[in-house]
Amino acid sequence: MTTPAAAASTTTAERAASATTAAAATPPPPAQHAAGDPDLGPNVYVFDSSMDTDTVQSTLDAIFAQQKQAEFGTGRYAVLFKPGGYDVDVNLGYYTQVAGLGAQPADVTISNTLHVDGDAHGKGTLTNFWRGAENIHPVPRSGTDRWAVSQATFYRRIYLTGNLQLDDGGYSSGGFIADSLITGQVSSGTQQQWITRNSVVGGWLGFNWNIVFVGTDNAPATSFPSPPFTNVARTPVVREKPFLHVDKAGAWQVFVPAVRRDSHNTSWEAQRAAGTDVPLGDFHIAQPGASAAELNSALAQGKHLLITPGVYHLAQPLKITEPDTVVLGLGLATLIPDGGVTALDVADVDGVKIAGLLVDAGAQSSDALVRVGPDGSRHSHTHNPSSLHDVFVRVGGAGVGKAKNSIVVNSDDVIIDNTWLWRADHGSGVGWTKNTSDTGLLVSGDDVTVYGLFVEHHQKAQVSWSGERGRTYFFQNEMPYDPPNQAAWNEGAHRGWPAYEVADGVREHEAWGLGSYCNLTSDPTIVADRAFAAPRRSGVRFHSMLTFSLGGGQGTIAHVINTTGGPSDAEVGLAKVTSYP
């Protein structure tokens, strides 16, 4: 993801300097495990409020120093705080998750600051990816925390006493807040787009292109296109992300929230969220070096999986066949399928929860990196849907990667809650014939609902939807930068490929708050005939759409949807359509 200026800002020289700096950083001390605590591997740090503050702070600083510029590094870390108060500065670098271990966010207080700044590549946060915070109560000493991020980040179950600034003054491109209470004002600054779901804010200041609220109290009302706010008052169906916690008796549990329907506000403010505690003893705890065979053996025995921070190569798909299975990653645990296999293969069963994982395409092309339900799945899961939370997919960037599709959803009723499906536009192994990928999200299941759909740079339709009654709340997209010429990037008689395509036979579909941008630096004469393609009928409805030609007109999007709206080109960069049809 870049902006006009940022297309040149993340240069090869900068990335090399970043890698050198990251490699030179002093590694953090080995993780220590207190008596009675589970062994969560070498990259999970569990802090207790009785610990010396200087020791906690120095460990946090060492983790950040190593991860600050390690955009494509292999370090993965989770920092967990037991209930209590901590006067520390928590600064999150790449592949770092910070979480409280209380039953409620207020159980863990950070009284200095919890923040992300634009210091990885100089001012600006366009590449501040792959990090997140959850289940914590920050009380910033200054009254304001900064969360200056872009894609593949999460800010969940946060009770912030104060204000939140979403940029550092430089470019920033988008992010995700869910199930959070922010008592002060949120300032979006330079963020191009943002989604806030099932939260409460004290106020909201600022906008650029595409700001979406779903089930969020005290948020601005819909005023798209000017200002470009889209507000959906109620969230139709959602399950919050499972999380690790320690109960009052000192027992470690994973809390699995219940499905919420027609909801707003947080799941926890009025009372403890509805759901079920699953003892950690019911989980197989995977540590770096674990094989797919080991993990599949645990799954076959009916175990859940807790995948601790690390990079895991998979010689076979992880087969999830039992209903209600939880697969929870810590610290952006990363799965790499080898030999062209699928990383995660979910049967057509009820209630599977997958959360907190990065799937990195391998060098041999996979048909799908994540598959939910085999082809032809048709069981109803209305009462107990499967869900994906903070599941990110990357094709290239950390090395050559190939995949036909990133996520394929064949099962009905699936919920996707925050995903970035990225064919890399920079890094290692990047090029039109190197990191090949047709489609980011392919949906044939019915009644699939997505919140926070970030999909970028794939080589055909970024999203292809043939299931009925699909719903998308927020879509952010950049078309590929690198088609060599127009002839190499056409869908039949249409110039270019759409960013979001609903199949001709679909009778019902609805989407809110969609943005697609072109930055066709390889050949600025290339045209995409439309960003959004869908049958024109009353049951297929789109709300609050925009297109933009970045870089002062690097390529053209001729129409926003079908033959309506536009163009976005060198003369008219931004085009908007309020509703369709």
CSV table of C-alpha atoms in Angstrom, one decimal, residues 57-337:
chain,number,residue,atom,x,y,z
A,57,GLN,CA,10.9,-1.5,30.2
A,58,SER,CA,14.3,-2.6,29.1
A,59,THR,CA,12.8,-5.9,27.7
A,60,LEU,CA,10.1,-3.9,25.8
A,61,ASP,CA,12.8,-1.6,24.4
A,62,ALA,CA,15.0,-4.5,23.3
A,63,ILE,CA,12.0,-6.1,21.4
A,64,PHE,CA,11.1,-2.8,19.8
A,65,ALA,CA,14.8,-2.1,18.8
A,66,GLN,CA,15.0,-5.5,17.0
A,67,GLN,CA,11.5,-5.2,15.3
A,68,LYS,CA,11.4,-1.5,14.6
A,69,GLN,CA,12.6,-1.8,11.0
A,70,ALA,CA,12.3,-5.6,10.4
A,71,GLU,CA,9.6,-5.3,7.8
A,72,PHE,CA,10.4,-8.7,6.3
A,73,GLY,CA,12.3,-10.2,9.2
A,74,THR,CA,11.7,-13.5,10.9
A,75,GLY,CA,11.3,-12.3,14.5
A,76,ARG,CA,7.9,-12.8,16.0
A,77,TYR,CA,6.9,-11.7,19.6
A,78,ALA,CA,4.0,-11.6,21.9
A,79,VAL,CA,4.1,-9.5,25.1
A,80,LEU,CA,1.5,-10.5,27.7
A,81,PHE,CA,0.7,-8.5,30.8
A,82,LYS,CA,-1.0,-10.2,33.8
A,83,PRO,CA,-3.6,-8.2,35.6
A,84,GLY,CA,-2.2,-5.1,37.4
A,85,GLY,CA,-0.8,-1.7,36.7
A,86,TYR,CA,2.4,-1.0,34.6
A,87,ASP,CA,4.1,2.4,34.3
A,88,VAL,CA,5.9,1.6,31.0
A,89,ASP,CA,6.2,2.9,27.5
A,90,VAL,CA,5.0,0.2,25.1
A,91,ASN,CA,6.1,0.9,21.5
A,92,LEU,CA,5.1,-1.8,18.9
A,93,GLY,CA,7.4,-2.7,16.0
A,94,TYR,CA,6.8,-5.3,13.3
A,95,TYR,CA,5.3,-8.7,14.2
A,96,THR,CA,4.6,-7.7,17.7
A,97,GLN,CA,1.4,-8.4,19.6
A,98,VAL,CA,0.8,-6.8,23.0
A,99,ALA,CA,-2.1,-8.1,25.1
A,100,GLY,CA,-3.5,-8.0,28.6
A,101,LEU,CA,-4.3,-11.3,30.3
A,102,GLY,CA,-7.3,-10.0,32.3
A,103,ALA,CA,-10.9,-11.0,31.7
A,104,GLN,CA,-11.7,-7.4,31.1
A,105,PRO,CA,-9.6,-4.7,29.4
A,106,ALA,CA,-9.5,-2.6,32.7
A,107,ASP,CA,-7.7,-5.5,34.4
A,108,VAL,CA,-4.4,-4.4,32.8
A,109,THR,CA,-3.5,-0.7,33.0
A,110,ILE,CA,-0.6,0.9,31.0
A,111,SER,CA,-0.1,4.3,32.6
A,112,ASN,CA,2.6,5.7,30.3
A,113,THR,CA,1.8,5.1,26.7
A,114,LEU,CA,0.8,2.3,24.2
A,115,HIS,CA,1.7,3.5,20.7
A,116,VAL,CA,2.9,3.0,17.2
A,117,ASP,CA,4.9,5.9,15.5
A,118,GLY,CA,6.1,6.5,12.0
A,119,ASP,CA,9.7,5.7,12.7
A,120,ALA,CA,10.4,2.6,10.7
A,121,HIS,CA,11.2,4.4,7.4
A,122,GLY,CA,11.2,8.0,8.5
A,123,LYS,CA,8.1,10.1,9.0
A,124,GLY,CA,5.0,8.3,7.6
A,125,THR,CA,3.3,5.0,8.4
A,126,LEU,CA,2.5,3.5,5.0
A,127,THR,CA,4.4,0.4,5.8
A,128,ASN,CA,3.5,0.1,9.5
A,129,PHE,CA,2.0,-3.4,9.0
A,130,TRP,CA,1.7,-6.6,11.1
A,131,ARG,CA,1.3,-5.6,14.7
A,132,GLY,CA,-1.6,-5.3,17.2
A,133,ALA,CA,-2.8,-4.6,20.7
A,134,GLU,CA,-5.7,-6.0,22.6
A,135,ASN,CA,-7.4,-6.3,25.9
A,136,ILE,CA,-5.6,-3.4,27.7
A,137,HIS,CA,-6.5,-0.2,29.5
A,138,PRO,CA,-4.0,2.5,28.4
A,139,VAL,CA,-4.1,5.8,30.4
A,140,PRO,CA,-1.5,7.9,28.4
A,141,ARG,CA,0.4,10.3,30.6
A,142,SER,CA,0.1,13.0,27.9
A,143,GLY,CA,-3.6,12.4,27.5
A,144,THR,CA,-3.1,11.1,23.9
A,145,ASP,CA,-1.8,7.8,22.4
A,146,ARG,CA,-0.7,7.5,18.9
A,147,TRP,CA,-1.7,4.5,16.8
A,148,ALA,CA,-0.1,5.4,13.4
A,149,VAL,CA,-0.5,2.2,11.3
A,150,SER,CA,-1.6,0.9,8.0
A,151,GLN,CA,-2.9,-2.6,6.9
A,152,ALA,CA,-2.6,-5.9,8.8
A,153,THR,CA,-3.0,-4.3,12.2
A,154,PHE,CA,-5.5,-4.5,15.0
A,155,TYR,CA,-6.6,-2.5,18.0
A,156,ARG,CA,-9.1,-4.7,19.9
A,157,ARG,CA,-10.8,-4.7,23.3
A,158,ILE,CA,-9.0,-1.5,24.2
A,159,TYR,CA,-10.3,0.8,27.0
A,160,LEU,CA,-8.4,4.0,26.3
A,161,THR,CA,-8.8,6.8,28.8
A,162,GLY,CA,-7.7,9.6,26.6
A,163,ASN,CA,-7.4,10.6,22.9
A,164,LEU,CA,-6.1,8.5,20.0
A,165,GLN,CA,-4.1,9.9,17.1
A,166,LEU,CA,-4.1,7.7,14.0
A,167,ASP,CA,-1.1,9.3,12.2
A,168,ASP,CA,2.2,11.0,12.8
A,169,GLY,CA,1.7,13.8,10.2
A,170,GLY,CA,3.1,11.8,7.3
A,171,TYR,CA,1.2,9.6,5.0
A,172,SER,CA,-0.9,6.8,6.4
A,173,SER,CA,-3.3,4.4,4.6
A,174,GLY,CA,-5.8,2.6,6.8
A,175,GLY,CA,-6.5,0.4,9.8
A,176,PHE,CA,-9.0,-1.4,12.1
A,177,ILE,CA,-10.5,-0.8,15.5
A,178,ALA,CA,-13.0,-3.2,17.1
A,179,ASP,CA,-14.7,-3.8,20.5
A,180,SER,CA,-13.0,-0.7,22.0
A,181,LEU,CA,-14.0,2.1,24.3
A,182,ILE,CA,-12.1,5.4,23.6
A,183,THR,CA,-13.2,8.1,26.1
A,184,GLY,CA,-11.6,10.9,24.2
A,185,GLN,CA,-11.4,12.0,20.6
A,186,VAL,CA,-10.1,9.9,17.7
A,187,SER,CA,-8.2,12.0,15.2
A,188,SER,CA,-7.8,10.2,11.8
A,189,GLY,CA,-5.2,12.7,10.5
A,190,THR,CA,-3.9,11.6,7.2
A,191,GLN,CA,-5.5,8.1,7.2
A,192,GLN,CA,-6.9,7.5,3.7
A,193,GLN,CA,-9.5,5.0,5.0
A,194,TRP,CA,-10.4,3.4,8.3
A,195,ILE,CA,-13.0,1.0,9.8
A,196,THR,CA,-14.2,1.1,13.4
A,197,ARG,CA,-16.6,-1.7,14.5
A,198,ASN,CA,-18.6,-2.3,17.7
A,199,SER,CA,-16.9,0.5,19.7
A,200,VAL,CA,-17.6,3.7,21.5
A,201,VAL,CA,-15.7,6.9,20.8
A,202,GLY,CA,-15.8,10.2,22.6
A,203,GLY,CA,-15.7,12.0,19.2
A,204,TRP,CA,-14.1,11.7,15.8
A,205,LEU,CA,-12.0,14.4,14.1
A,206,GLY,CA,-10.9,14.3,10.4
A,207,PHE,CA,-11.5,12.3,7.2
A,208,ASN,CA,-9.9,11.8,3.8
A,209,TRP,CA,-11.5,9.3,1.5
A,210,ASN,CA,-13.3,6.5,3.2
A,211,ILE,CA,-14.1,6.3,6.9
A,212,VAL,CA,-16.5,3.6,8.0
A,213,PHE,CA,-18.3,2.9,11.3
A,214,VAL,CA,-20.3,-0.3,12.0
A,215,GLY,CA,-22.1,-0.6,15.4
A,216,THR,CA,-20.1,2.3,16.8
A,217,ASP,CA,-21.7,4.6,19.3
A,218,ASN,CA,-21.1,8.4,19.1
A,219,ALA,CA,-19.5,8.1,15.6
A,220,PRO,CA,-20.3,10.6,12.9
A,221,ALA,CA,-23.5,10.0,10.9
A,222,THR,CA,-23.4,8.9,7.3
A,223,SER,CA,-22.5,12.0,5.2
A,224,PHE,CA,-20.8,10.4,2.2
A,225,PRO,CA,-19.5,11.8,-0.1
A,226,SER,CA,-18.8,15.0,1.8
A,227,PRO,CA,-17.4,14.3,4.3
A,228,PRO,CA,-16.9,10.7,3.4
A,229,PHE,CA,-18.3,9.0,6.5
A,230,THR,CA,-20.4,5.9,6.3
A,231,ASN,CA,-22.2,4.8,9.4
A,232,VAL,CA,-24.1,1.5,9.8
A,233,ALA,CA,-25.7,1.7,13.2
A,234,ARG,CA,-26.0,-2.0,13.9
A,235,THR,CA,-23.7,-5.0,13.3
A,236,PRO,CA,-25.8,-7.8,11.9
A,237,VAL,CA,-23.7,-10.8,13.1
A,238,VAL,CA,-20.3,-11.0,14.5
A,239,ARG,CA,-18.1,-13.0,16.9
A,240,GLU,CA,-15.3,-11.2,18.7
A,241,LYS,CA,-11.8,-12.7,18.5
A,242,PRO,CA,-10.9,-15.4,21.0
A,243,PHE,CA,-8.2,-14.3,23.5
A,244,LEU,CA,-5.9,-15.8,26.1
A,245,HIS,CA,-6.4,-14.8,29.8
A,246,VAL,CA,-5.6,-15.8,33.4
A,247,ASP,CA,-8.5,-16.2,35.7
A,248,LYS,CA,-8.6,-15.2,39.4
A,249,ALA,CA,-7.4,-18.6,40.5
A,250,GLY,CA,-4.4,-18.3,38.2
A,251,ALA,CA,-5.7,-20.8,35.6
A,252,TRP,CA,-4.9,-20.1,32.0
A,253,GLN,CA,-7.9,-20.0,29.7
A,254,VAL,CA,-8.8,-19.0,26.1
A,255,PHE,CA,-12.1,-17.1,26.1
A,256,VAL,CA,-14.2,-17.8,23.0
A,257,PRO,CA,-16.8,-15.1,22.6
A,258,ALA,CA,-20.4,-15.9,21.6
A,259,VAL,CA,-21.9,-14.7,18.4
A,260,ARG,CA,-23.6,-11.3,18.7
A,261,ARG,CA,-26.5,-10.3,16.5
A,262,ASP,CA,-27.9,-6.8,15.7
A,263,SER,CA,-25.3,-5.4,18.1
A,264,HIS,CA,-23.6,-2.1,18.8
A,265,ASN,CA,-21.2,-0.8,21.5
A,266,THR,CA,-18.5,-3.1,22.9
A,267,SER,CA,-19.1,-6.7,24.0
A,268,TRP,CA,-17.7,-6.0,27.5
A,269,GLU,CA,-18.6,-2.5,28.7
A,270,ALA,CA,-21.9,-3.2,30.4
A,271,GLN,CA,-20.9,-6.7,31.6
A,272,ARG,CA,-18.5,-9.5,30.8
A,273,ALA,CA,-18.9,-10.6,27.3
A,274,ALA,CA,-21.0,-13.7,26.6
A,275,GLY,CA,-18.9,-16.8,25.7
A,276,THR,CA,-17.1,-19.8,26.9
A,277,ASP,CA,-13.7,-20.3,28.7
A,278,VAL,CA,-11.7,-23.2,27.2
A,279,PRO,CA,-8.9,-24.4,29.5
A,280,LEU,CA,-5.4,-24.0,28.0
A,281,GLY,CA,-4.9,-27.7,28.7
A,282,ASP,CA,-7.3,-28.4,25.9
A,283,PHE,CA,-4.9,-26.7,23.5
A,284,HIS,CA,-1.8,-28.1,21.8
A,285,ILE,CA,0.8,-25.4,22.3
A,286,ALA,CA,2.9,-25.3,19.1
A,287,GLN,CA,6.4,-23.8,19.3
A,288,PRO,CA,8.8,-22.8,16.5
A,289,GLY,CA,10.0,-25.9,14.7
A,290,ALA,CA,6.7,-27.8,15.0
A,291,SER,CA,5.8,-29.7,11.9
A,292,ALA,CA,2.4,-29.9,10.1
A,293,ALA,CA,2.3,-33.6,11.1
A,294,GLU,CA,2.6,-32.7,14.8
A,295,LEU,CA,-0.2,-30.1,14.5
A,296,ASN,CA,-2.4,-32.4,12.5
A,297,SER,CA,-2.0,-35.2,15.0
A,298,ALA,CA,-3.1,-32.8,17.8
A,299,LEU,CA,-6.1,-31.7,15.7
A,300,ALA,CA,-7.1,-35.3,15.0
A,301,GLN,CA,-7.1,-35.9,18.8
A,302,GLY,CA,-9.6,-33.1,19.2
A,303,LYS,CA,-7.2,-30.6,20.5
A,304,HIS,CA,-7.3,-26.9,19.8
A,305,LEU,CA,-4.1,-25.1,18.6
A,306,LEU,CA,-2.3,-22.3,20.3
A,307,ILE,CA,0.5,-21.3,17.8
A,308,THR,CA,3.2,-19.4,19.5
A,309,PRO,CA,5.3,-16.7,17.7
A,310,GLY,CA,7.5,-18.1,15.0
A,311,VAL,CA,7.7,-19.1,11.4
A,312,TYR,CA,6.3,-22.5,10.6
A,313,HIS,CA,6.9,-24.4,7.4
A,314,LEU,CA,4.1,-26.8,6.5
A,315,ALA,CA,4.7,-29.8,4.3
A,316,GLN,CA,0.9,-30.6,4.4
A,317,PRO,CA,-2.2,-28.6,5.1
A,318,LEU,CA,-3.4,-28.1,8.6
A,319,LYS,CA,-6.7,-30.1,8.5
A,320,ILE,CA,-9.4,-28.7,10.8
A,321,THR,CA,-12.2,-31.2,10.8
A,322,GLU,CA,-13.9,-30.9,14.2
A,323,PRO,CA,-16.6,-28.3,14.9
A,324,ASP,CA,-15.8,-25.5,17.3
A,325,THR,CA,-12.0,-25.9,16.9
A,326,VAL,CA,-10.0,-22.9,17.9
A,327,VAL,CA,-6.7,-22.1,16.2
A,328,LEU,CA,-5.2,-19.1,17.9
A,329,GLY,CA,-1.9,-17.5,16.9
A,330,LEU,CA,0.2,-15.3,19.1
A,331,GLY,CA,2.7,-12.6,17.9
A,332,LEU,CA,1.7,-12.9,14.2
A,333,ALA,CA,2.7,-16.5,14.0
A,334,THR,CA,3.4,-17.2,10.4
A,335,LEU,CA,2.6,-20.3,8.3
A,336,ILE,CA,4.4,-21.0,5.1
A,337,PRO,CA,3.0,-23.9,3.0
